[in-house]
Amino acid sequence: MTRFVHVLRRYGIAIVTVALFAFLAATTDSFLSQANFRNVLDQQSALLIAASFATIAMIAGGFDLSVASVFVVAPLFALQVENATGNAPLAVLVGVAVGLGVGMANGLIVTRLKVNSFIATLATSFMVFGAGFLISDRSVLRASTDAYPAIARTRFWNLTTATWIAFGVVAVAWVLLSRTRFGRHVYATGGNAEAARLAGIPVARVKTIAFGLAGAAAGLAGVVSSSRSLSALPSDDFSFVFGVIAAVVVGGTSISGGEGAVWRTVAGAFFIALMVNGFNLHQVDPIWQRVIQGGVILGAVAIDSWSQRRPQ
Amino acid sequence: MTGGRALVSVRNVSKRFGATRALSDVSVDFHAGRVHGLVGENGAGKSTLGRVLLGIHAPDQGRLILDGSPIKLSGPDEAASHGCVGVAQELSLLPALGVVDNIVLGTEECIGPLVSDRGNRQRVETLVAQHGLHIPLDKKVGSLSVADQQKVEILRALGRQSRLVVFDEPTARLASHEAVELCRTVRELADRGVAVVYVSHFLNEVLSVADTVTVMRDGRVVRTAPAADETYESLVEGMTGRSIGDAYPPKPPTPPQDAPVVVRVNGLGRIGEFSDVSFSIKKGEILGLGGLVGAGRSEVAHAVYGATRASTGTVEISGSRLSGTVEDGLSKGISLIPESRRDQGLVVGLSVRDNTTLPHLRRFMGRFGIRVKQEEAAAGQAIQEAGVRAEGLSEPVGTLSGGNQQKVLFARAMLGQPRLFIADEPTRGVDVGSKRAIYDVIGQLAQSGCAVLLVSSELEDLVEMSHRVLVMRSGQIVAEFAGEELTEANILNAAFDTEHHGNSPSASGSQQD
């Protein structure tokens, strides 16, 4: 019995994702078509890129709201560079660097000024959104070269490069978290910062780097997204980060830190994506989709906190 | 001596926490109008007994009898409704609220749905006038001194028509004149017919304030007697005197005079915590560090390790000076087992393996990340040497017993092949069987040439394990004992501020009769 509960708790999200997959395959004709799959993967690329590193930040005990602002603003910087120089790789680099910079700033604010990470990243979000309006002069920026759209839209073995980039980023985050010293330090820092410190782990540095990487990944996600849509628009839209947090949390990574995995976030992202895809295929009213999505997120977090309250 | 029926009687109460027996078959009567002192070493069960009276802990066995009829307390609120309240060791006040609001908290006077500030203030003013406990009523509690905060807590207890008040180490953080004042308040309380339970480390204080004293040891009552029949010495003897048996391994041989010095601590100090701490430990030597909780022992251990930065002084390991960071300490061969294994030692969500190798991961790095096989082999060997009983390396550390969790920390330390091993309260909250295993590991470490700094509140640990013991009091080393002089009574005398004896602690070897 306890073993069963243990397995369920550990692999629950993977099990329900597979079950949902089977359900959709059985109940609709178009779900299993290649075009549908390709679309789902392509649409999820930006989210996967940002969420895989946001997972690391969250396991380290940091809650990063600024992911949305970086996602919106990094491509604006990138496209300005692209418009000015025509150099697409440089544009990508700038987009990622903007994210890295914001992330490191977040990390330093949280670790040095000891500001709660939720508040700190909320505050920096507003600043970054503002910077986006400034750099773009409040207008839509469009790609001026063919190289920039090609970043995400090229096909390789039937999948878009956006998908391949997402796979690559997920793999890097996965290995970083599960196989390296840094990864272990992330778990220890989020799990028990004082114990980690006494074990000789540079807790502040680990957290700062985790925030920096989350920012850089959000920057890359923004660039990939703008490359897919050929343009970028300044806004102060927080919705991207909610998608990211939903994927991380539904996957089963603990909001209080110390627990979680990149594969969980991947499973969480696909669970939500398949759910939305299934709704569309079944022609569920979009308004009801939201209600149900909210319920699912609530359920996932409630199960998480319930299982943590139980003696192990 | 007993004036009729007891207000509250504890009958054959036992209480376990995991594998630890906190109380075994305890029976005590508490009478109205009397101050009842509870004394014992750390972990003897006196605070637990106090918490049973307050409904914080429910007894596993036995009964509580209030006014002659058995009661079951489901929680502190129910205890309070019977008039049993506590003044806690850690204050339970709301620092952002005012004095009046704190005192009436939970019993606010209201007019309809609205809190009546004027009514509450009047009530508090009456209370203050009655008891002569003067505190500025308009201040926020957070801005008061600890002594004044303690008064707020006491007034809160008094404001609830208390019949039984439990004081748990009320003077631990007070200056001596404030402690005297508090003792007067305690007496007054009793004179008004309240039953007072007075838990304290300070034996002279207990002797002066209490009518009756119960001595506890290892969760049992040694005896309950009128305070007039007890002396300082008789209490110490009651608290410590026990057969030792084979609870401890034989001491490793005392290192020779010319054995190399591993660690030299010189004039170490940290503002507000400790000052001018100097000692050295030889290869293979176990140095005990004793003293009361709060005397600065853990702070010294942390500063030597590099977890906190000392404001003065130096630490040298084999002649090379430490820079004062944990990383430097670790790389020069210091290992620390911190006082609180759950808060400072382990990451309870992680596995046995991850916890064991956490500070040593550098060693297992390969081109493709951590070499897990190598890591597991090393972790497996270490936990075997430390005697950890776990289902496997991947078991979460949080599922292990307290003793086994502690052994995981020992495994971690041993994996670092330390030159200096610091253990801060290594046997706290550990069952008897695991204790012996932990002593064995400490002995082996010393025998293998490691210098050991053993911080412990358990006198027996210090006497049975150490070659030499330093005693701290109020942030300073006040005595050193070795050889014949190394006795529990000597350490205890030096650790307490023994106005009673009035002589230097090092001269106190003659005080046992």
PDB file of N, CA and C in Angstrom, chain A residues 164-192:
ATOM      1  N   TRP A 164      13.389  21.834 -31.715  1.00  0.00           N
ATOM      2  CA  TRP A 164      14.723  21.274 -31.434  1.00  0.00           C
ATOM      3  C   TRP A 164      15.455  22.097 -30.378  1.00  0.00           C
ATOM      4  N   ILE A 165      15.317  23.418 -30.470  1.00  0.00           N
ATOM      5  CA  ILE A 165      15.956  24.265 -29.448  1.00  0.00           C
ATOM      6  C   ILE A 165      15.388  23.916 -28.077  1.00  0.00           C
ATOM      7  N   ALA A 166      14.063  23.762 -28.029  1.00  0.00           N
ATOM      8  CA  ALA A 166      13.428  23.418 -26.751  1.00  0.00           C
ATOM      9  C   ALA A 166      13.965  22.088 -26.224  1.00  0.00           C
ATOM     10  N   PHE A 167      14.055  21.094 -27.093  1.00  0.00           N
ATOM     11  CA  PHE A 167      14.614  19.806 -26.666  1.00  0.00           C
ATOM     12  C   PHE A 167      16.019  19.988 -26.102  1.00  0.00           C
ATOM     13  N   GLY A 168      16.816  20.784 -26.830  1.00  0.00           N
ATOM     14  CA  GLY A 168      18.199  20.997 -26.393  1.00  0.00           C
ATOM     15  C   GLY A 168      18.260  21.653 -25.023  1.00  0.00           C
ATOM     16  N   VAL A 169      17.451  22.702 -24.832  1.00  0.00           N
ATOM     17  CA  VAL A 169      17.468  23.424 -23.552  1.00  0.00           C
ATOM     18  C   VAL A 169      16.993  22.520 -22.408  1.00  0.00           C
ATOM     19  N   VAL A 170      15.950  21.762 -22.688  1.00  0.00           N
ATOM     20  CA  VAL A 170      15.451  20.834 -21.666  1.00  0.00           C
ATOM     21  C   VAL A 170      16.550  19.851 -21.271  1.00  0.00           C
ATOM     22  N   ALA A 171      17.259  19.327 -22.288  1.00  0.00           N
ATOM     23  CA  ALA A 171      18.310  18.348 -22.004  1.00  0.00           C
ATOM     24  C   ALA A 171      19.414  18.973 -21.153  1.00  0.00           C
ATOM     25  N   VAL A 172      19.797  20.200 -21.489  1.00  0.00           N
ATOM     26  CA  VAL A 172      20.855  20.863 -20.724  1.00  0.00           C
ATOM     27  C   VAL A 172      20.411  21.074 -19.275  1.00  0.00           C
ATOM     28  N   ALA A 173      19.182  21.566 -19.121  1.00  0.00           N
ATOM     29  CA  ALA A 173      18.680  21.824 -17.761  1.00  0.00           C
ATOM     30  C   ALA A 173      18.602  20.522 -16.972  1.00  0.00           C
ATOM     31  N   TRP A 174      18.143  19.496 -17.625  1.00  0.00           N
ATOM     32  CA  TRP A 174      17.986  18.185 -16.997  1.00  0.00           C
ATOM     33  C   TRP A 174      19.333  17.672 -16.467  1.00  0.00           C
ATOM     34  N   VAL A 175      20.331  17.683 -17.369  1.00  0.00           N
ATOM     35  CA  VAL A 175      21.652  17.189 -16.977  1.00  0.00           C
ATOM     36  C   VAL A 175      22.248  18.075 -15.887  1.00  0.00           C
ATOM     37  N   LEU A 176      22.096  19.368 -16.060  1.00  0.00           N
ATOM     38  CA  LEU A 176      22.643  20.308 -15.082  1.00  0.00           C
ATOM     39  C   LEU A 176      22.089  20.026 -13.688  1.00  0.00           C
ATOM     40  N   LEU A 177      20.805  19.758 -13.641  1.00  0.00           N
ATOM     41  CA  LEU A 177      20.158  19.589 -12.346  1.00  0.00           C
ATOM     42  C   LEU A 177      20.423  18.215 -11.740  1.00  0.00           C
ATOM     43  N   SER A 178      20.491  17.198 -12.597  1.00  0.00           N
ATOM     44  CA  SER A 178      20.539  15.848 -12.035  1.00  0.00           C
ATOM     45  C   SER A 178      21.948  15.251 -11.998  1.00  0.00           C
ATOM     46  N   ARG A 179      22.875  15.838 -12.755  1.00  0.00           N
ATOM     47  CA  ARG A 179      24.168  15.174 -12.843  1.00  0.00           C
ATOM     48  C   ARG A 179      25.341  15.998 -12.329  1.00  0.00           C
ATOM     49  N   THR A 180      25.131  17.260 -12.071  1.00  0.00           N
ATOM     50  CA  THR A 180      26.285  18.073 -11.713  1.00  0.00           C
ATOM     51  C   THR A 180      26.261  18.475 -10.238  1.00  0.00           C
ATOM     52  N   ARG A 181      27.407  18.954  -9.801  1.00  0.00           N
ATOM     53  CA  ARG A 181      27.544  19.461  -8.447  1.00  0.00           C
ATOM     54  C   ARG A 181      26.583  20.626  -8.226  1.00  0.00           C
ATOM     55  N   PHE A 182      26.531  21.505  -9.259  1.00  0.00           N
ATOM     56  CA  PHE A 182      25.634  22.643  -9.155  1.00  0.00           C
ATOM     57  C   PHE A 182      24.204  22.174  -8.890  1.00  0.00           C
ATOM     58  N   GLY A 183      23.800  21.125  -9.607  1.00  0.00           N
ATOM     59  CA  GLY A 183      22.446  20.606  -9.432  1.00  0.00           C
ATOM     60  C   GLY A 183      22.185  20.151  -8.002  1.00  0.00           C
ATOM     61  N   ARG A 184      23.128  19.416  -7.445  1.00  0.00           N
ATOM     62  CA  ARG A 184      22.972  18.956  -6.063  1.00  0.00           C
ATOM     63  C   ARG A 184      22.905  20.150  -5.117  1.00  0.00           C
ATOM     64  N   HIS A 185      23.731  21.139  -5.421  1.00  0.00           N
ATOM     65  CA  HIS A 185      23.740  22.325  -4.563  1.00  0.00           C
ATOM     66  C   HIS A 185      22.398  23.058  -4.629  1.00  0.00           C
ATOM     67  N   VAL A 186      21.778  23.029  -5.803  1.00  0.00           N
ATOM     68  CA  VAL A 186      20.462  23.652  -5.959  1.00  0.00           C
ATOM     69  C   VAL A 186      19.443  22.969  -5.038  1.00  0.00           C
ATOM     70  N   TYR A 187      19.441  21.648  -5.053  1.00  0.00           N
ATOM     71  CA  TYR A 187      18.497  20.919  -4.194  1.00  0.00           C
ATOM     72  C   TYR A 187      18.755  21.218  -2.720  1.00  0.00           C
ATOM     73  N   ALA A 188      20.028  21.211  -2.347  1.00  0.00           N
ATOM     74  CA  ALA A 188      20.362  21.419  -0.935  1.00  0.00           C
ATOM     75  C   ALA A 188      20.010  22.840  -0.497  1.00  0.00           C
ATOM     76  N   THR A 189      20.275  23.804  -1.380  1.00  0.00           N
ATOM     77  CA  THR A 189      19.993  25.197  -1.046  1.00  0.00           C
ATOM     78  C   THR A 189      18.498  25.412  -0.830  1.00  0.00           C
ATOM     79  N   GLY A 190      17.704  24.855  -1.735  1.00  0.00           N
ATOM     80  CA  GLY A 190      16.260  25.018  -1.599  1.00  0.00           C
ATOM     81  C   GLY A 190      15.681  24.177  -0.479  1.00  0.00           C
ATOM     82  N   GLY A 191      16.305  23.039  -0.209  1.00  0.00           N
ATOM     83  CA  GLY A 191      15.775  22.127   0.802  1.00  0.00           C
ATOM     84  C   GLY A 191      16.048  22.600   2.213  1.00  0.00           C
ATOM     85  N   ASN A 192      17.248  23.106   2.445  1.00  0.00           N
ATOM     86  CA  ASN A 192      17.617  23.569   3.783  1.00  0.00           C
ATOM     87  C   ASN A 192      18.848  24.452   3.647  1.00  0.00           C
TER      88      ASN A 192
END
